[in-house]
Tab-separated table of C-alpha atoms and ligand atoms in Angstrom:
chain	number	residue	atom	x	y	z
A	1	MET	CA	-54.220	40.314	-76.422
A	2	ASP	CA	-54.437	37.274	-74.210
A	3	PHE	CA	-51.812	35.024	-75.737
A	4	LYS	CA	-52.898	31.926	-73.859
A	5	ASP	CA	-55.335	30.979	-76.613
A	6	LEU	CA	-52.800	31.560	-79.382
A	7	ARG	CA	-51.916	28.429	-81.357
A	8	VAL	CA	-49.781	27.680	-84.402
A	9	ASN	CA	-51.250	26.542	-87.695
A	10	GLY	CA	-50.464	22.819	-87.780
A	11	GLN	CA	-51.485	22.452	-91.410
A	12	ARG	CA	-49.104	25.187	-92.484
A	13	LEU	CA	-46.277	23.666	-90.436
A	14	GLN	CA	-46.932	20.287	-92.057
A	15	GLY	CA	-46.934	21.943	-95.493
A	16	SER	CA	-43.548	23.581	-94.882
A	17	LEU	CA	-42.046	20.323	-93.638
A	18	GLU	CA	-43.423	18.464	-96.666
A	19	GLU	CA	-42.069	21.171	-98.988
A	20	MET	CA	-38.634	20.859	-97.413
A	21	ALA	CA	-38.746	17.034	-97.502
A	22	LYS	CA	-38.972	17.215	-101.311
A	23	ILE	CA	-35.485	18.786	-101.370
A	24	GLY	CA	-33.079	15.855	-101.343
A	25	GLY	CA	-35.975	13.430	-100.914
A	26	THR	CA	-34.864	9.789	-101.212
A	27	PRO	CA	-36.788	6.832	-102.685
A	28	GLY	CA	-36.977	5.331	-99.168
A	29	GLY	CA	-38.968	8.340	-97.929
A	30	GLY	CA	-36.097	10.109	-96.187
A	31	VAL	CA	-33.840	12.979	-97.209
A	32	GLN	CA	-30.253	13.377	-98.308
A	33	ARG	CA	-29.382	17.030	-97.785
A	34	LEU	CA	-25.711	16.867	-96.852
A	35	THR	CA	-24.244	20.135	-95.674
A	36	LEU	CA	-23.039	22.559	-98.379
A	37	THR	CA	-24.392	20.425	-101.227
A	38	ASP	CA	-26.768	21.700	-103.902
A	39	GLU	CA	-29.678	20.259	-101.909
A	40	ASP	CA	-28.581	22.245	-98.846
A	41	LYS	CA	-28.419	25.371	-101.022
A	42	GLN	CA	-31.881	24.734	-102.447
A	43	ALA	CA	-33.371	24.326	-98.960
A	44	ARG	CA	-31.533	27.426	-97.716
A	45	ASP	CA	-32.860	29.467	-100.628
A	46	LEU	CA	-36.406	28.328	-99.840
A	47	PHE	CA	-35.932	29.137	-96.142
A	48	VAL	CA	-34.613	32.628	-96.988
A	49	SER	CA	-37.596	33.238	-99.294
A	50	TRP	CA	-39.928	32.396	-96.393
A	51	LEU	CA	-38.019	34.731	-94.068
A	52	LYS	CA	-38.456	37.507	-96.637
A	53	GLU	CA	-42.232	36.960	-96.651
A	54	LEU	CA	-42.199	37.939	-92.972
A	55	ASN	CA	-40.047	41.037	-93.640
A	56	LEU	CA	-37.402	39.744	-91.253
A	57	GLU	CA	-33.938	41.301	-91.167
A	58	ILE	CA	-31.815	38.550	-92.742
A	59	THR	CA	-28.121	38.027	-91.957
A	60	VAL	CA	-25.820	35.321	-93.358
A	61	ASP	CA	-22.503	35.079	-91.515
A	62	GLU	CA	-19.096	33.795	-92.601
A	63	MET	CA	-19.988	30.249	-91.538
A	64	GLY	CA	-23.191	30.326	-93.564
A	65	ASN	CA	-25.442	30.582	-90.507
A	66	ILE	CA	-28.723	32.217	-91.574
A	67	PHE	CA	-30.436	34.513	-89.034
A	68	GLY	CA	-33.874	36.110	-89.401
A	69	LYS	CA	-34.640	38.891	-86.906
A	70	ARG	CA	-38.128	40.139	-85.952
A	71	PRO	CA	-38.076	43.510	-84.161
A	72	GLY	CA	-39.636	43.943	-80.748
A	73	ARG	CA	-40.943	47.043	-78.963
A	74	ASN	CA	-37.515	47.539	-77.402
A	75	ASN	CA	-34.725	46.554	-79.775
A	76	ASP	CA	-32.038	47.470	-77.282
A	77	LEU	CA	-32.966	44.328	-75.365
A	78	ALA	CA	-31.186	41.062	-76.183
A	79	PRO	CA	-33.351	38.871	-78.442
A	80	VAL	CA	-34.758	35.459	-77.737
A	81	MET	CA	-33.527	32.927	-80.281
A	82	SER	CA	-34.713	29.604	-81.677
A	83	GLY	CA	-33.364	27.412	-84.454
A	84	SER	CA	-31.707	24.182	-85.507
A	85	HIS	CA	-30.321	22.808	-88.788
A	86	ILE	CA	-31.414	22.213	-92.396
A	87	ASP	CA	-28.630	19.761	-93.254
A	88	SER	CA	-29.258	16.022	-92.913
A	89	GLN	CA	-27.515	12.699	-92.630
A	90	PRO	CA	-26.744	10.755	-95.859
A	91	LYS	CA	-29.951	8.737	-95.668
A	92	GLY	CA	-31.576	10.845	-92.992
A	93	GLY	CA	-35.103	11.578	-91.918
A	94	ARG	CA	-37.689	14.263	-92.777
A	95	PHE	CA	-37.779	15.748	-89.264
A	96	ASP	CA	-34.258	15.814	-87.751
A	97	GLY	CA	-33.143	19.445	-87.643
A	98	ILE	CA	-35.652	20.832	-90.098
A	99	LEU	CA	-38.475	20.604	-87.523
A	100	GLY	CA	-36.420	22.964	-85.349
A	101	VAL	CA	-36.213	25.489	-88.189
A	102	MET	CA	-39.795	25.157	-89.483
A	103	GLY	CA	-41.133	25.218	-85.903
A	104	PRO	CA	-39.855	28.735	-85.048
A	105	LEU	CA	-40.756	29.819	-88.585
A	106	GLU	CA	-44.341	28.747	-87.861
A	107	VAL	CA	-44.185	30.634	-84.559
A	108	LEU	CA	-43.095	33.832	-86.363
A	109	ARG	CA	-45.789	33.331	-89.008
A	110	THR	CA	-48.378	32.983	-86.218
A	111	LEU	CA	-47.184	36.160	-84.471
A	112	HIS	CA	-47.096	37.991	-87.810
A	113	GLU	CA	-50.663	37.141	-88.830
A	114	ASN	CA	-51.980	37.966	-85.361
A	115	ASN	CA	-50.017	41.252	-85.234
A	116	VAL	CA	-48.467	40.208	-81.958
A	117	GLU	CA	-45.743	42.565	-80.759
A	118	THR	CA	-43.178	41.375	-78.241
A	119	GLU	CA	-40.998	43.381	-75.871
A	120	ARG	CA	-37.809	41.786	-77.164
A	121	PRO	CA	-36.720	41.071	-80.712
A	122	MET	CA	-36.869	37.432	-81.788
A	123	VAL	CA	-34.305	35.620	-83.920
A	124	ILE	CA	-34.653	32.385	-85.902
A	125	VAL	CA	-31.505	30.585	-87.058
A	126	ASP	CA	-30.382	27.809	-89.389
A	127	TRP	CA	-26.968	26.577	-88.175
A	128	THR	CA	-24.613	25.269	-90.857
A	129	ASN	CA	-23.385	21.654	-90.669
A	130	GLU	CA	-24.964	20.444	-87.465
A	131	GLU	CA	-24.648	16.796	-88.560
A	132	GLY	CA	-20.898	16.586	-89.067
A	133	SER	CA	-21.401	13.695	-91.481
A	134	ARG	CA	-19.886	15.188	-94.658
A	135	PHE	CA	-17.500	17.512	-92.827
A	136	ALA	CA	-16.541	16.370	-89.334
A	137	PRO	CA	-17.030	17.367	-86.605
A	138	ALA	CA	-20.674	18.235	-85.907
A	139	MET	CA	-22.224	21.548	-84.837
A	140	VAL	CA	-19.229	23.437	-86.207
A	141	ALA	CA	-21.046	26.653	-87.135
A	142	SER	CA	-22.755	27.128	-83.780
A	143	GLY	CA	-19.390	26.155	-82.275
A	144	VAL	CA	-17.576	28.948	-84.137
A	145	TRP	CA	-20.374	31.414	-83.306
A	146	ALA	CA	-20.126	30.497	-79.621
A	147	GLY	CA	-16.352	30.957	-79.711
A	148	ALA	CA	-15.634	27.274	-78.994
A	149	LEU	CA	-14.185	26.399	-82.427
A	150	GLU	CA	-11.771	28.299	-84.702
A	151	ARG	CA	-13.300	29.440	-87.985
A	152	ASP	CA	-10.185	28.735	-90.099
A	153	TRP	CA	-9.775	25.247	-88.616
A	154	VAL	CA	-13.304	24.472	-89.751
A	155	TYR	CA	-12.701	26.136	-93.135
A	156	ASP	CA	-9.886	23.654	-93.783
A	157	ARG	CA	-11.875	20.531	-92.915
A	158	THR	CA	-12.292	18.302	-95.944
A	159	ASP	CA	-14.888	15.765	-96.997
A	160	ILE	CA	-14.070	12.253	-98.198
A	161	GLY	CA	-13.504	13.622	-101.706
A	162	GLY	CA	-10.992	16.193	-100.418
A	163	LYS	CA	-13.292	19.199	-100.899
A	164	ARG	CA	-12.693	22.011	-98.380
A	165	PHE	CA	-15.500	23.337	-96.177
A	166	GLU	CA	-14.848	26.976	-97.087
A	167	ASP	CA	-14.699	26.246	-100.832
A	168	GLU	CA	-18.050	24.472	-100.683
A	169	LEU	CA	-19.561	27.289	-98.629
A	170	ILE	CA	-18.442	29.752	-101.335
A	171	ARG	CA	-19.643	27.433	-104.103
A	172	ILE	CA	-23.231	27.380	-102.804
A	173	GLY	CA	-23.150	31.143	-102.262
A	174	TYR	CA	-23.581	31.103	-98.480
A	175	LYS	CA	-20.275	32.417	-97.212
A	176	GLY	CA	-21.715	35.597	-95.751
A	177	THR	CA	-19.841	38.748	-94.807
A	178	ALA	CA	-21.068	39.075	-91.222
A	179	ALA	CA	-18.570	37.898	-88.611
A	180	CYS	CA	-19.480	34.542	-87.066
A	181	LYS	CA	-19.240	35.828	-83.533
A	182	LYS	CA	-21.619	35.558	-80.606
A	183	TRP	CA	-23.704	38.519	-79.531
A	184	PRO	CA	-25.965	38.841	-76.477
A	185	VAL	CA	-28.957	36.465	-76.529
A	186	HIS	CA	-31.593	36.497	-73.794
A	187	CYS	CA	-32.306	32.767	-74.103
A	188	TYR	CA	-32.367	30.023	-76.734
A	189	TYR	CA	-34.894	27.232	-77.341
A	190	GLU	CA	-34.281	24.409	-79.792
A	191	TYR	CA	-37.222	22.329	-80.966
A	192	HIS	CA	-36.299	18.805	-82.113
A	193	ILE	CA	-37.544	15.243	-82.473
A	194	GLU	CA	-36.351	13.055	-79.582
A	195	GLN	CA	-34.540	10.602	-81.884
A	196	GLY	CA	-34.989	7.878	-79.256
A	197	PRO	CA	-37.716	5.659	-77.727
A	198	ILE	CA	-38.280	7.193	-74.276
A	199	LEU	CA	-41.270	9.489	-74.898
A	200	GLU	CA	-43.102	6.761	-76.798
A	201	MET	CA	-42.299	4.168	-74.098
A	202	GLU	CA	-43.481	6.510	-71.341
A	203	GLY	CA	-46.525	7.637	-73.328
A	204	LYS	CA	-45.530	11.297	-73.031
A	205	LEU	CA	-45.947	13.994	-75.667
A	206	ILE	CA	-43.385	16.697	-74.810
A	207	GLY	CA	-39.798	16.053	-73.730
A	208	ALA	CA	-37.869	18.672	-71.760
A	209	PRO	CA	-34.235	17.526	-71.673
A	210	LYS	CA	-32.238	18.569	-68.609
A	211	GLY	CA	-29.314	18.701	-71.022
A	212	ILE	CA	-27.207	16.909	-73.634
A	213	LEU	CA	-24.519	14.224	-73.165
A	214	CYS	CA	-20.924	15.062	-73.950
A	215	LEU	CA	-19.818	14.066	-77.438
A	216	HIS	CA	-16.236	12.924	-78.018
A	217	TRP	CA	-15.123	12.079	-81.588
A	218	TYR	CA	-11.882	10.383	-82.665
A	219	ASP	CA	-10.436	9.341	-86.040
A	220	ILE	CA	-8.236	6.248	-86.301
A	221	TYR	CA	-5.885	5.561	-89.232
A	222	LEU	CA	-4.206	2.147	-89.634
A	223	ALA	CA	-1.459	1.124	-92.046
A	224	GLY	CA	-0.863	-2.489	-93.084
A	225	GLU	CA	0.830	-4.303	-95.947
A	226	ALA	CA	-1.136	-5.007	-99.085
A	227	ASN	CA	-0.524	-8.225	-100.937
A	228	GLN	CA	-2.152	-10.878	-103.110
A	229	VAL	CA	-4.511	-12.874	-100.817
A	230	GLY	CA	-3.671	-16.213	-102.450
A	231	PRO	CA	0.073	-16.732	-102.187
A	232	THR	CA	0.565	-14.723	-98.970
A	233	PRO	CA	0.692	-16.996	-95.888
A	234	MET	CA	-1.526	-16.049	-92.920
A	235	GLU	CA	1.545	-15.961	-90.712
A	236	GLY	CA	3.223	-12.559	-90.811
A	237	ARG	CA	0.421	-10.636	-92.498
A	238	HIS	CA	-0.126	-6.998	-91.570
A	239	ASP	CA	-3.826	-6.857	-92.278
A	240	ALA	CA	-5.124	-3.369	-91.404
A	241	LEU	CA	-8.761	-4.469	-91.597
A	242	CYS	CA	-8.254	-7.294	-89.062
A	243	ALA	CA	-6.563	-4.829	-86.715
A	244	ALA	CA	-9.520	-2.482	-87.145
A	245	ALA	CA	-11.973	-5.315	-86.513
A	246	GLU	CA	-10.384	-6.109	-83.158
A	247	MET	CA	-10.413	-2.422	-82.210
A	248	ILE	CA	-14.045	-1.943	-83.224
A	249	LEU	CA	-15.132	-4.723	-80.885
A	250	LYS	CA	-13.156	-3.059	-78.076
A	251	VAL	CA	-15.206	0.104	-78.643
A	252	ASN	CA	-18.434	-1.867	-78.537
A	253	GLN	CA	-17.416	-3.505	-75.226
A	254	LEU	CA	-16.294	-0.221	-73.641
A	255	PRO	CA	-19.561	0.909	-71.938
A	256	GLY	CA	-19.892	-2.544	-70.364
A	257	ARG	CA	-16.334	-2.373	-69.073
A	258	MET	CA	-16.709	1.205	-67.824
A	259	GLY	CA	-20.206	0.886	-66.359
A	260	GLY	CA	-22.371	3.966	-65.859
A	261	ASN	CA	-24.253	5.905	-68.471
A	262	MET	CA	-22.244	5.712	-71.687
A	263	VAL	CA	-22.549	4.804	-75.343
A	264	ALA	CA	-19.653	4.107	-77.694
A	265	THR	CA	-19.938	3.541	-81.429
A	266	VAL	CA	-17.904	3.065	-84.581
A	267	GLY	CA	-20.150	4.423	-87.307
A	268	GLU	CA	-17.867	5.074	-90.242
A	269	ILE	CA	-15.085	3.056	-91.853
A	270	GLN	CA	-13.079	3.231	-95.071
A	271	ASN	CA	-11.006	0.246	-96.152
A	272	TYR	CA	-8.371	0.443	-98.903
A	273	PRO	CA	-7.856	-0.809	-101.518
A	274	ASN	CA	-11.123	-2.620	-100.691
A	275	SER	CA	-10.650	-5.355	-103.236
A	276	ARG	CA	-11.619	-8.903	-102.261
A	277	ASN	CA	-8.283	-10.352	-103.382
A	278	ILE	CA	-5.930	-7.803	-101.796
A	279	ILE	CA	-4.954	-7.759	-98.113
A	280	PRO	CA	-6.074	-4.309	-96.870
A	281	ASP	CA	-3.256	-1.896	-96.113
A	282	LYS	CA	-5.129	1.270	-95.123
A	283	VAL	CA	-8.155	1.664	-92.861
A	284	HIS	CA	-9.808	4.763	-91.384
A	285	PHE	CA	-12.596	4.479	-88.830
A	286	THR	CA	-14.345	6.820	-86.388
A	287	VAL	CA	-15.106	6.534	-82.674
A	288	ASP	CA	-18.026	8.309	-80.960
A	289	ILE	CA	-18.183	8.192	-77.116
A	290	ARG	CA	-20.986	9.896	-75.160
A	291	SER	CA	-21.808	10.214	-71.476
A	292	TRP	CA	-23.350	12.661	-69.007
A	293	ASP	CA	-19.988	12.455	-67.208
A	294	ASP	CA	-17.194	14.030	-69.269
A	295	GLU	CA	-14.405	12.568	-67.116
A	296	HIS	CA	-15.926	9.101	-67.405
A	297	ALA	CA	-15.905	9.450	-71.199
A	298	ILE	CA	-12.264	10.562	-71.192
A	299	LYS	CA	-11.262	7.651	-68.946
A	300	ALA	CA	-13.029	5.311	-71.370
A	301	TRP	CA	-11.096	6.806	-74.260
A	302	GLU	CA	-7.764	6.413	-72.472
A	303	LEU	CA	-8.585	2.744	-71.792
A	304	VAL	CA	-9.553	1.920	-75.362
A	305	ARG	CA	-6.720	3.988	-76.829
A	306	LYS	CA	-4.286	1.719	-74.925
A	307	ASP	CA	-6.071	-1.321	-76.408
A	308	PHE	CA	-5.699	0.169	-79.893
A	309	GLU	CA	-1.970	0.713	-79.424
A	310	ASP	CA	-1.477	-2.876	-78.183
A	311	ILE	CA	-3.448	-4.344	-81.107
A	312	ALA	CA	-1.583	-2.172	-83.615
A	313	ALA	CA	1.758	-3.334	-82.181
A	314	ASN	CA	0.747	-7.027	-82.145
A	315	ARG	CA	-0.354	-6.886	-85.761
A	316	GLY	CA	2.461	-4.688	-87.043
A	317	CYS	CA	-0.037	-2.086	-88.238
A	318	PRO	CA	1.146	1.426	-87.350
A	319	ILE	CA	-1.686	3.586	-85.959
A	320	LYS	CA	-2.361	7.343	-86.180
A	321	ILE	CA	-4.971	8.774	-83.821
A	322	GLU	CA	-6.749	12.158	-84.231
A	323	GLU	CA	-8.583	13.408	-81.144
A	324	THR	CA	-10.938	15.235	-83.490
A	325	TRP	CA	-13.518	16.912	-81.284
A	326	ARG	CA	-14.984	17.103	-77.814
A	327	VAL	CA	-17.992	19.058	-76.607
A	328	GLU	CA	-18.741	18.922	-72.899
A	329	HIS	CA	-22.045	17.648	-71.555
A	330	SER	CA	-24.532	20.536	-71.449
A	331	PRO	CA	-26.753	20.973	-68.390
A	332	PHE	CA	-29.517	23.367	-69.523
A	333	ASP	CA	-30.855	26.361	-67.575
A	334	GLU	CA	-33.327	24.984	-65.024
A	335	LYS	CA	-35.632	28.019	-65.280
A	336	ARG	CA	-35.911	27.644	-69.059
A	337	VAL	CA	-36.435	23.878	-68.797
A	338	GLN	CA	-39.181	24.512	-66.229
A	339	LEU	CA	-40.779	27.038	-68.607
A	340	VAL	CA	-40.967	24.310	-71.257
A	341	LEU	CA	-42.603	21.929	-68.771
A	342	ASP	CA	-45.034	24.645	-67.562
A	343	SER	CA	-45.945	25.641	-71.138
A	344	ALA	CA	-46.678	22.010	-71.978
A	345	ASP	CA	-48.790	21.746	-68.844
A	346	GLN	CA	-50.784	24.911	-69.636
A	347	LEU	CA	-51.457	23.535	-73.106
A	348	GLY	CA	-52.693	20.286	-71.636
A	349	TYR	CA	-49.827	18.187	-72.976
A	350	SER	CA	-48.106	15.454	-70.959
A	351	SER	CA	-44.371	15.993	-70.525
A	352	LEU	CA	-41.201	14.293	-69.361
A	353	HIS	CA	-37.952	15.600	-67.919
A	354	MET	CA	-35.203	13.627	-69.650
A	355	VAL	CA	-31.701	13.717	-71.181
A	356	SER	CA	-30.689	14.176	-74.803
A	357	GLY	CA	-28.333	11.487	-76.127
A	358	ALA	CA	-28.262	13.246	-79.478
A	359	GLY	CA	-26.041	16.266	-79.959
A	360	HIS	CA	-27.575	19.600	-80.960
A	361	ASP	CA	-26.472	23.180	-81.586
A	362	ALA	CA	-28.064	23.815	-78.204
A	363	SER	CA	-24.865	22.318	-76.726
A	364	TYR	CA	-22.931	25.377	-77.878
A	365	MET	CA	-25.776	27.857	-77.317
A	366	ASN	CA	-25.790	26.620	-73.729
A	367	GLN	CA	-22.291	28.092	-73.384
A	368	VAL	CA	-23.627	31.522	-74.409
A	369	CYS	CA	-27.070	31.966	-72.850
A	370	PRO	CA	-29.802	30.168	-70.871
A	371	THR	CA	-30.871	27.303	-73.139
A	372	ALA	CA	-33.540	24.599	-73.240
A	373	MET	CA	-34.989	22.172	-75.755
A	374	ILE	CA	-38.423	20.844	-76.653
A	375	PHE	CA	-38.744	17.233	-77.835
A	376	VAL	CA	-41.588	15.398	-79.520
A	377	PRO	CA	-41.728	11.598	-79.943
A	378	SER	CA	-39.942	9.703	-82.700
A	379	ILE	CA	-42.156	6.829	-83.828
A	380	GLY	CA	-40.416	3.573	-82.912
A	381	GLY	CA	-37.578	5.682	-81.510
A	382	ARG	CA	-35.999	5.753	-84.960
A	383	SER	CA	-33.875	8.593	-86.371
A	384	HIS	CA	-30.968	9.171	-88.756
A	385	VAL	CA	-32.843	6.717	-90.980
A	386	GLU	CA	-35.266	7.159	-93.874
A	387	VAL	CA	-38.163	5.761	-91.840
A	388	GLU	CA	-37.734	8.515	-89.213
A	389	ASN	CA	-41.249	9.681	-88.442
A	390	THR	CA	-43.238	11.862	-86.043
A	391	ARG	CA	-47.024	12.358	-85.982
A	392	TRP	CA	-48.141	15.653	-87.503
A	393	GLU	CA	-50.280	16.411	-84.447
A	394	ASP	CA	-47.171	15.965	-82.282
A	395	CYS	CA	-45.227	18.375	-84.509
A	396	GLU	CA	-48.044	20.882	-83.986
A	397	ALA	CA	-48.108	20.333	-80.227
A	398	GLY	CA	-44.358	20.848	-79.903
A	399	ALA	CA	-44.614	24.036	-81.959
A	400	ASN	CA	-47.332	25.307	-79.607
A	401	VAL	CA	-45.019	24.728	-76.642
A	402	LEU	CA	-42.280	26.591	-78.522
A	403	LEU	CA	-44.715	29.437	-79.307
A	404	HIS	CA	-45.576	29.947	-75.662
A	405	ALA	CA	-42.071	29.482	-74.294
A	406	LEU	CA	-40.767	32.035	-76.829
A	407	LEU	CA	-43.638	34.460	-76.268
A	408	GLN	CA	-43.273	34.436	-72.514
A	409	SER	CA	-39.475	34.818	-72.766
A	410	ALA	CA	-39.733	37.594	-75.384
A	411	ASN	CA	-41.920	39.620	-73.023
A	412	GLU	CA	-39.519	39.464	-70.101
A	413	LYS	CA	-38.200	42.947	-69.479
A	414	LEU	CA	-35.255	41.686	-67.416
B	1	HGY	O1	-24.324	13.337	-83.574
B	1	HGY	C1	-25.414	13.799	-83.243
B	1	HGY	O2	-26.002	13.411	-82.242
B	1	HGY	C2	-26.063	14.870	-84.092
B	1	HGY	O3	-26.883	14.244	-85.030
B	1	HGY	N1	-25.068	15.677	-84.754
B	2	MN	MN1	-30.509	17.201	-85.343
B	3	MN	MN1	-28.904	14.457	-86.610
């Protein structure tokens, strides 16, 4: 069969995405499907039911990663793999992650209904906890699978309510028995919305990132002295929230001070006791620093860490710093990136070679096998918000690029 005319079924892909968007759907039109919650379980169950319809060999490993394997002519060959994540941000969008699970599912459905056999087996995967919002850090399950993170360290991570990762994995029934340990993979493609404005600004349809920025995450804990706001003079206060405020602005100013390609953000903060008439005595906030240059990002951290220590000393607010997580920048395999660009070209789609500022499980897969990603535009460049949106025809186009990149890779004998 001449595969060049093969195309996915865009309607069916849209239907699957709409079905999934109902699970954890929010009034603002987004989704809340935090990892290891009941909504995550519901979406996983639906995904597994769809894998069963294709008679795939299903494996759930000890980190809850779900794999569906389609045999090839020669099952001794390493498979090609594609996947992403079902979990979402607290008030996330209907495309982030799930498009990269429904996309390869649509590819397998297309191959199934056209009785297409490939040389190599093909594997689809849902990676547990890509977002790292409920349980920090992000991409932990692909990180354990790739051998970059320790399973038991992740198991002991707790959410804001003190619930343990492993206990929640057991609770939703997705702590599998298979070891979460890498095995040979021929190559990996992850299909994802861009989550930024570049494709739309450039008027391009398909993004082919050359790689992903490094992600460095830190947790900062400040102690102060609580007291009644009225009688307590301003002089001599140990106000943990004021200390945090000064530090947060230092993070915001960091890329300007450092120069070069960098972003630095404080996205999460907890303030205790958080009562308007008590001086705060406990604050936790997070720091996220990203750059294509890992050393540059570490230098930035060392600079701002010094600022934090000075501010903490000046305000008499003892500081505890957790260097929570670092994943290096990930330069993808040039041959695989070129295959994405060539597939887009053959399909008549415009394309752009770019960089991913968002983290993905592809960061860890890139440490195991040749890896590339396929992006489609985010309307208005928005993501991690309820208004996140991508045109259905763009979802279909990206899935066609994935279909052809996977097909060509799955028929490589070497
Ligand atoms: O942080 C990220 O970029 C991803 O959403 N985990
Ligand atoms: Mn994502
Ligand atoms: Mn995300």
